[in-house]
GROMACS .gro file of C-alpha atoms in nm:
model
  372
    1MET     CA    1  -0.159   0.207   3.082
    2SER     CA    2  -0.608   0.282   2.967
    3TRP     CA    3  -0.774   0.068   2.652
    4ASN     CA    4  -0.796   0.360   2.535
    5ALA     CA    5  -0.443   0.465   2.518
    6LEU     CA    6  -0.335   0.175   2.414
    7LYS     CA    7  -0.654   0.157   2.100
    8ALA     CA    8  -0.463   0.549   2.003
    9ALA     CA    9  -0.193   0.427   2.002
   10SER     CA   10  -0.216   0.150   1.757
   11LEU     CA   11  -0.457   0.416   1.581
   12CYS     CA   12  -0.206   0.642   1.521
   13GLY     CA   13   0.116   0.382   1.441
   14LEU     CA   14   0.253   0.482   1.708
   15ALA     CA   15   0.412   0.205   1.989
   16LEU     CA   16   0.359   0.273   2.324
   17LEU     CA   17   0.379   0.016   2.621
   18PRO     CA   18   0.335   0.099   2.990
   19ALA     CA   19   0.599   0.149   3.267
   20ALA     CA   20   0.560  -0.040   3.529
   21GLY     CA   21   0.461  -0.438   3.506
   22LEU     CA   22   0.713  -0.542   3.287
   23ALA     CA   23   0.841  -0.905   3.313
   24ALA     CA   24   1.233  -0.930   3.339
   25ALA     CA   25   1.357  -0.994   3.021
   26PRO     CA   26   1.531  -1.384   2.998
   27ASP     CA   27   1.817  -1.273   2.842
   28GLU     CA   28   1.943  -1.068   3.144
   29PRO     CA   29   2.345  -0.982   3.176
   30ARG     CA   30   2.527  -1.010   3.417
   31VAL     CA   31   2.652  -0.651   3.486
   32GLU     CA   32   3.106  -0.567   3.553
   33VAL     CA   33   3.192  -0.263   3.716
   34VAL     CA   34   3.513  -0.130   3.504
   35VAL     CA   35   3.572   0.151   3.717
   36ARG     CA   36   3.397   0.394   4.064
   37GLY     CA   37   3.460   0.736   4.151
   38LEU     CA   38   3.357   0.930   3.888
   39ALA     CA   39   3.165   1.211   3.953
   40ASN     CA   40   2.785   1.209   3.814
   41PRO     CA   41   2.942   1.080   3.437
   42TRP     CA   42   2.759   1.182   3.150
   43GLY     CA   43   2.928   1.129   2.800
   44LEU     CA   44   3.171   0.814   2.724
   45ALA     CA   45   3.393   0.750   2.397
   46PHE     CA   46   3.614   0.523   2.337
   47LEU     CA   47   3.943   0.603   2.169
   48PRO     CA   48   4.106   0.367   1.905
   49ASP     CA   49   4.348   0.247   2.181
   50GLY     CA   50   4.077   0.117   2.335
   51ARG     CA   51   4.026   0.295   2.655
   52ALA     CA   52   3.792   0.615   2.712
   53LEU     CA   53   3.707   0.951   2.731
   54VAL     CA   54   3.441   0.980   3.015
   55THR     CA   55   3.307   1.368   3.118
   56GLU     CA   56   3.208   1.408   3.413
   57ARG     CA   57   2.936   1.675   3.507
   58ALA     CA   58   3.144   1.850   3.744
   59GLY     CA   59   3.351   1.971   3.449
   60ARG     CA   60   3.564   1.717   3.465
   61LEU     CA   61   3.770   1.511   3.163
   62ARG     CA   62   3.904   1.217   3.265
   63ILE     CA   63   4.034   0.817   3.047
   64VAL     CA   64   3.903   0.502   3.161
   65ASN     CA   65   4.176   0.257   3.104
   66LEU     CA   66   3.971  -0.053   3.089
   67ARG     CA   67   4.264  -0.332   3.071
   68THR     CA   68   4.408  -0.218   3.423
   69ALA     CA   69   4.047  -0.089   3.604
   70SER     CA   70   4.181   0.227   3.636
   71LEU     CA   71   4.117   0.623   3.559
   72SER     CA   72   4.358   0.920   3.483
   73GLY     CA   73   4.317   1.213   3.653
   74PRO     CA   74   4.163   1.511   3.526
   75ILE     CA   75   4.280   1.582   3.157
   76GLY     CA   76   4.391   1.963   3.142
   77GLY     CA   77   4.315   2.268   2.875
   78LEU     CA   78   3.914   2.244   2.875
   79PRO     CA   79   3.667   2.554   2.919
   80SER     CA   80   3.486   2.772   3.246
   81ILE     CA   81   3.233   2.555   3.230
   82ALA     CA   82   2.883   2.634   3.477
   83ALA     CA   83   2.894   2.345   3.643
   84ARG     CA   84   2.521   2.483   3.821
   85GLY     CA   85   2.214   2.258   3.836
   86GLN     CA   86   2.189   2.009   3.508
   87GLY     CA   87   2.469   2.226   3.299
   88GLY     CA   88   2.830   2.126   3.369
   89LEU     CA   89   3.039   1.908   3.117
   90LEU     CA   90   2.812   1.692   2.940
   91GLY     CA   91   2.788   1.537   2.621
   92LEU     CA   92   3.113   1.446   2.358
   93ALA     CA   93   3.239   1.325   2.037
   94LEU     CA   94   3.532   1.245   1.829
   95HIS     CA   95   3.609   1.311   1.492
   96PRO     CA   96   3.506   1.062   1.286
   97ASP     CA   97   3.904   1.027   1.134
   98PHE     CA   98   4.040   1.084   1.527
   99ALA     CA   99   4.358   0.858   1.493
  100ARG     CA  100   4.401   1.110   1.173
  101THR     CA  101   4.306   1.481   1.361
  102ARG     CA  102   4.279   1.374   1.732
  103GLU     CA  103   4.057   1.673   1.742
  104VAL     CA  104   3.737   1.648   2.121
  105PHE     CA  105   3.434   1.743   2.081
  106LEU     CA  106   3.297   1.844   2.408
  107CYS     CA  107   2.940   2.004   2.489
  108PHE     CA  108   2.927   2.181   2.841
  109ALA     CA  109   2.693   2.456   2.963
  110GLU     CA  110   2.886   2.812   2.950
  111ALA     CA  111   2.842   3.155   3.124
  112ARG     CA  112   2.805   3.410   2.928
  113ASP     CA  113   2.610   3.730   2.908
  114GLY     CA  114   2.205   3.738   2.978
  115GLY     CA  115   2.260   3.450   3.197
  116VAL     CA  116   2.407   2.961   3.099
  117GLY     CA  117   2.374   2.826   2.761
  118SER     CA  118   2.491   2.560   2.595
  119SER     CA  119   2.825   2.580   2.403
  120VAL     CA  120   3.010   2.373   2.145
  121PHE     CA  121   3.429   2.305   2.255
  122ARG     CA  122   3.679   2.173   1.968
  123ALA     CA  123   4.021   2.088   2.061
  124LYS     CA  124   4.300   1.822   2.033
  125LEU     CA  125   4.418   1.523   2.313
  126ALA     CA  126   4.775   1.521   2.341
  127GLY     CA  127   4.923   1.223   2.291
  128ASN     CA  128   5.012   1.151   2.618
  129GLY     CA  129   4.638   1.203   2.707
  130SER     CA  130   4.723   1.451   3.021
  131MET     CA  131   4.563   1.768   2.786
  132LEU     CA  132   4.329   1.925   2.518
  133GLU     CA  133   4.513   2.172   2.282
  134GLU     CA  134   4.447   2.419   2.048
  135GLY     CA  135   4.073   2.415   2.180
  136GLN     CA  136   3.794   2.702   2.080
  137VAL     CA  137   3.398   2.754   2.135
  138ILE     CA  138   3.294   2.671   1.752
  139PHE     CA  139   2.913   2.686   1.891
  140ARG     CA  140   2.679   2.903   2.109
  141GLN     CA  141   2.356   2.865   2.201
  142ASN     CA  142   2.181   3.205   2.118
  143PRO     CA  143   1.989   3.287   2.339
  144ALA     CA  144   2.138   3.208   2.692
  145GLY     CA  145   1.859   3.198   2.960
  146SER     CA  146   1.852   3.224   3.328
  147THR     CA  147   1.754   2.826   3.415
  148THR     CA  148   2.026   2.597   3.465
  149ARG     CA  149   1.794   2.329   3.289
  150HIS     CA  150   1.718   2.135   2.976
  151PHE     CA  151   2.061   2.177   2.846
  152GLY     CA  152   1.988   1.910   2.528
  153CYS     CA  153   2.380   1.887   2.480
  154ARG     CA  154   2.423   1.492   2.291
  155LEU     CA  155   2.633   1.514   2.025
  156VAL     CA  156   2.704   1.320   1.746
  157PHE     CA  157   2.820   1.334   1.350
  158ASP     CA  158   2.664   1.178   0.999
  159ARG     CA  159   2.816   1.011   0.713
  160GLN     CA  160   2.943   1.362   0.605
  161GLY     CA  161   3.131   1.438   0.891
  162ASN     CA  162   2.916   1.723   1.020
  163LEU     CA  163   2.814   1.732   1.383
  164PHE     CA  164   2.448   1.777   1.512
  165ILE     CA  165   2.474   1.924   1.785
  166THR     CA  166   2.102   1.886   2.080
  167LEU     CA  167   1.947   2.213   2.228
  168GLY     CA  168   1.667   2.186   2.526
  169ASP     CA  169   1.448   2.427   2.583
  170ARG     CA  170   1.587   2.571   2.885
  171GLY     CA  171   1.322   2.464   3.134
  172ASN     CA  172   1.168   2.816   3.094
  173MET     CA  173   1.130   2.906   2.737
  174GLU     CA  174   0.925   2.608   2.592
  175ALA     CA  175   0.733   2.880   2.333
  176GLU     CA  176   1.072   2.935   2.243
  177ALA     CA  177   1.124   2.599   2.039
  178GLN     CA  178   0.838   2.671   1.833
  179ASN     CA  179   1.014   2.965   1.713
  180LEU     CA  180   1.300   2.946   1.441
  181ALA     CA  181   1.461   3.285   1.498
  182ASN     CA  182   1.678   3.120   1.764
  183HIS     CA  183   1.838   2.766   1.889
  184ILE     CA  184   1.576   2.704   2.171
  185GLY     CA  185   1.468   2.338   2.151
  186LYS     CA  186   1.675   2.256   1.862
  187VAL     CA  187   1.867   1.983   1.717
  188ILE     CA  188   2.145   2.188   1.505
  189ARG     CA  189   2.400   2.072   1.212
  190ILE     CA  190   2.728   2.246   1.191
  191ARG     CA  191   3.053   2.145   1.023
  192THR     CA  192   3.423   2.086   1.244
  193ASP     CA  193   3.462   2.453   1.240
  194GLY     CA  194   3.117   2.590   1.361
  195SER     CA  195   3.057   2.677   0.940
  196VAL     CA  196   2.718   2.590   0.832
  197PRO     CA  197   2.649   2.340   0.611
  198PRO     CA  198   2.508   2.417   0.265
  199ASP     CA  199   2.269   2.156   0.250
  200ASN     CA  200   2.057   2.305   0.583
  201PRO     CA  201   1.778   2.279   0.549
  202PHE     CA  202   1.667   2.696   0.660
  203ILE     CA  203   1.974   2.872   0.471
  204GLY     CA  204   1.858   3.180   0.299
  205ARG     CA  205   1.532   3.236   0.584
  206ALA     CA  206   1.560   3.551   0.710
  207ASP     CA  207   1.383   3.420   1.002
  208ALA     CA  208   1.600   3.150   1.086
  209ARG     CA  209   1.888   3.029   1.213
  210PRO     CA  210   2.099   2.846   0.937
  211GLU     CA  211   2.255   2.618   1.219
  212ILE     CA  212   1.883   2.480   1.249
  213TRP     CA  213   1.870   2.107   1.129
  214SER     CA  214   1.493   2.049   1.312
  215TYR     CA  215   1.287   2.232   1.581
  216GLY     CA  216   0.935   2.168   1.840
  217HIS     CA  217   1.226   1.930   2.087
  218ARG     CA  218   1.212   1.964   2.428
  219ASN     CA  219   1.524   1.809   2.535
  220VAL     CA  220   1.707   1.593   2.395
  221GLN     CA  221   1.927   1.340   2.612
  222GLY     CA  222   2.046   1.090   2.361
  223ALA     CA  223   2.081   1.097   2.006
  224THR     CA  224   2.234   0.829   1.796
  225LEU     CA  225   2.270   0.721   1.407
  226HIS     CA  226   2.122   0.399   1.264
  227PRO     CA  227   2.397   0.168   1.198
  228GLU     CA  228   2.238   0.084   0.818
  229THR     CA  229   2.027   0.374   0.714
  230GLY     CA  230   2.270   0.680   0.822
  231GLN     CA  231   2.011   0.879   0.996
  232LEU     CA  232   1.989   1.034   1.305
  233TYR     CA  233   1.700   0.887   1.621
  234THR     CA  234   1.721   1.097   1.923
  235ILE     CA  235   1.600   1.044   2.255
  236GLU     CA  236   1.378   1.301   2.379
  237HIS     CA  237   1.232   1.410   2.836
  238GLY     CA  238   0.873   1.408   2.800
  239ALA     CA  239   0.750   1.633   3.073
  240ARG     CA  240   0.490   1.384   3.294
  241GLY     CA  241   0.452   1.116   3.012
  242GLY     CA  242   0.566   1.177   2.648
  243ASP     CA  243   0.936   1.092   2.695
  244GLU     CA  244   1.013   0.991   2.295
  245ILE     CA  245   1.187   0.799   2.020
  246ASN     CA  246   1.225   1.078   1.747
  247ARG     CA  247   1.370   1.019   1.439
  248PRO     CA  248   1.443   1.363   1.297
  249GLU     CA  249   1.448   1.482   0.969
  250LYS     CA  250   1.555   1.815   0.812
  251GLY     CA  251   1.310   2.131   0.854
  252LYS     CA  252   1.031   1.887   1.081
  253ASN     CA  253   0.907   2.043   1.391
  254TYR     CA  254   0.830   1.760   1.637
  255GLY     CA  255   0.602   1.975   1.799
  256TRP     CA  256   0.729   2.089   2.136
  257PRO     CA  257   0.471   2.286   2.333
  258VAL     CA  258   0.186   2.217   2.120
  259ILE     CA  259   0.180   1.885   2.090
  260THR     CA  260   0.251   1.605   2.345
  261TYR     CA  261   0.193   1.356   2.528
  262GLY     CA  262   0.345   1.440   2.864
  263ILE     CA  263   0.151   1.712   3.077
  264ASP     CA  264   0.285   1.942   3.336
  265TYR     CA  265   0.409   1.829   3.667
  266SER     CA  266   0.138   2.025   3.848
  267GLY     CA  267  -0.142   1.780   3.639
  268VAL     CA  268  -0.207   2.066   3.392
  269LYS     CA  269  -0.234   2.039   2.977
  270ILE     CA  270   0.084   2.127   2.761
  271GLY     CA  271  -0.086   2.262   2.409
  272SER     CA  272  -0.343   2.155   2.215
  273GLY     CA  273  -0.347   1.765   2.198
  274THR     CA  274  -0.147   1.484   2.062
  275HIS     CA  275  -0.125   1.565   1.699
  276ARG     CA  276  -0.152   1.870   1.490
  277GLU     CA  277  -0.114   1.898   1.112
  278GLY     CA  278   0.274   2.013   1.026
  279MET     CA  279   0.393   1.860   1.316
  280GLU     CA  280   0.564   1.500   1.354
  281GLN     CA  281   0.450   1.195   1.539
  282PRO     CA  282   0.723   1.076   1.736
  283LEU     CA  283   0.843   0.726   1.683
  284PHE     CA  284   0.744   0.549   2.007
  285TYR     CA  285   0.654   0.703   2.339
  286TRP     CA  286   0.642   0.641   2.687
  287ASP     CA  287   0.350   0.677   2.922
  288PRO     CA  288   0.442   0.707   3.249
  289SER     CA  289   0.748   0.872   3.195
  290ILE     CA  290   1.111   0.642   3.269
  291ALA     CA  291   1.322   0.947   3.165
  292PRO     CA  292   1.603   0.812   2.940
  293SER     CA  293   1.904   0.926   2.852
  294GLY     CA  294   2.221   0.861   2.648
  295GLY     CA  295   2.136   0.528   2.431
  296THR     CA  296   2.330   0.337   2.047
  297PHE     CA  297   2.206   0.074   1.805
  298TYR     CA  298   2.382  -0.195   1.908
  299THR     CA  299   2.554  -0.425   1.634
  300GLY     CA  300   2.785  -0.605   1.843
  301ASP     CA  301   2.875  -0.992   1.812
  302LYS     CA  302   2.837  -1.077   2.217
  303PHE     CA  303   2.461  -1.015   2.222
  304PRO     CA  304   2.299  -1.167   1.882
  305ALA     CA  305   1.986  -1.156   1.939
  306TRP     CA  306   2.016  -0.741   2.049
  307ARG     CA  307   2.146  -0.646   1.639
  308GLY     CA  308   1.948  -0.341   1.506
  309HIS     CA  309   1.813  -0.274   1.857
  310LEU     CA  310   1.839   0.105   1.984
  311LEU     CA  311   1.955   0.073   2.349
  312THR     CA  312   1.902   0.411   2.634
  313GLY     CA  313   1.925   0.430   2.962
  314ALA     CA  314   1.663   0.560   3.215
  315LEU     CA  315   1.722   0.816   3.498
  316ALA     CA  316   1.396   0.823   3.687
  317ALA     CA  317   1.329   0.441   3.589
  318GLY     CA  318   1.683   0.329   3.752
  319LEU     CA  319   1.724   0.121   3.389
  320MET     CA  320   1.813  -0.032   3.034
  321VAL     CA  321   1.565  -0.033   2.816
  322ARG     CA  322   1.635  -0.238   2.443
  323LEU     CA  323   1.373  -0.122   2.192
  324GLU     CA  324   1.307  -0.374   1.930
  325PHE     CA  325   1.292  -0.212   1.593
  326ARG     CA  326   1.183  -0.373   1.222
  327ASN     CA  327   1.104  -0.176   0.935
  328GLY     CA  328   1.184   0.155   1.149
  329GLN     CA  329   0.964   0.112   1.346
  330VAL     CA  330   0.967   0.036   1.753
  331THR     CA  331   0.798  -0.379   1.823
  332GLY     CA  332   0.869  -0.399   2.132
  333GLU     CA  333   1.024  -0.302   2.485
  334ASN     CA  334   1.208  -0.560   2.676
  335ARG     CA  335   1.359  -0.414   3.011
  336TYR     CA  336   1.718  -0.458   3.213
  337LEU     CA  337   1.870  -0.374   3.532
  338GLU     CA  338   1.567  -0.311   3.713
  339ALA     CA  339   1.660  -0.424   4.029
  340ARG     CA  340   1.949  -0.202   4.079
  341ARG     CA  341   1.812   0.138   4.015
  342GLU     CA  342   2.095   0.303   3.917
  343ARG     CA  343   2.037   0.601   3.683
  344ILE     CA  344   2.219   0.488   3.402
  345ARG     CA  345   2.294   0.807   3.205
  346ASP     CA  346   2.469   0.673   2.898
  347VAL     CA  347   2.449   0.390   2.675
  348VAL     CA  348   2.781   0.296   2.498
  349GLN     CA  349   2.897   0.023   2.301
  350GLY     CA  350   3.236  -0.068   2.351
  351PRO     CA  351   3.494  -0.213   2.006
  352ASP     CA  352   3.464  -0.526   2.215
  353GLY     CA  353   3.074  -0.585   2.139
  354TYR     CA  354   3.061  -0.514   2.505
  355VAL     CA  355   2.826  -0.222   2.584
  356TYR     CA  356   2.915  -0.033   2.865
  357LEU     CA  357   2.735   0.250   3.091
  358LEU     CA  358   2.754   0.532   3.330
  359THR     CA  359   2.530   0.552   3.639
  360ASP     CA  360   2.501   0.938   3.755
  361GLU     CA  361   2.609   0.921   4.101
  362SER     CA  362   2.823   1.131   4.298
  363ASP     CA  363   3.036   0.813   4.260
  364GLY     CA  364   2.944   0.706   4.018
  365GLN     CA  365   3.057   0.390   3.776
  366MET     CA  366   3.136   0.240   3.406
  367LEU     CA  367   2.974  -0.068   3.418
  368ARG     CA  368   2.979  -0.338   3.126
  369LEU     CA  369   2.732  -0.565   3.037
  370VAL     CA  370   2.889  -0.891   2.928
  371PRO     CA  371   2.658  -1.259   2.837
  372ARG     CA  372   2.545  -1.492   3.129
   0.00000   0.00000   0.00000
């Protein structure tokens, strides 16, 4: 990492830490394997009874029983899923009042006219957990795309019960992330029936889709709410360098592909630089990239020193990161599990206060982190 890069980050109020050469964290946790045999697991959510729903990119939804360390067969009632490239069955979220509604929300790649696009499916989990019932697609990214890359597809509910959906630039429609007339490279906010909340920022504009919350995103792979403020935080893939942590606010532009701290994989410059008036700066970025994934703020009692910090997996780097926060800013980075070199796809806090991870492999695992 050059002095100029570090100085520039400091002047801009950004946290930027090198991706190599960091010492192992002194609080390295112990890793337990809960289950094996998951095919490229992608999303994880805990049911009220302590079991966990897991999506597999190949197009299966399954239940993990933590008490018996067992894995159910595939749950029925899913929509038709285009499991191609980076696409398939991806993010999931439970209705905030799941104990009453039994509603599950799934983000998936759907084949349709024009190619493949990210869609969101709502259904009820049957009492025995073997079937989804009353399923319907409540949102479709428009337009569909010709590639099988950059679907986004993380789901998270806000405090008002509205659903945030992250949508990627599809890998070949970068410029459309700046176009408010479509859903490419956007964060979307809808109600649970697919309708638009009346306080969304672009309602009433003829040149904008009313579902849009924020824009100028490349490929958001993680999304979570801050446990105290309720604000949305996102974890976003850059190109070569420039992975970002953002706090998307309503109606704001996060710059892609006009401004970025990354470069093209070929080494060619992207956009016009790192700053432009009217475009937001990330809270934090990585250079070199780590390919961050799903994440969460930790609030449990098993790792007291981690409380209020953001945990995120990393695919290319094969580790988990803990970002320390103070007054809404990143003040430090800690890295874990580097020796394992496993692609961490999702990081979720369990109801027991332990941290659970999914490894993105053809024989993927659910892991549990416990203090040593």
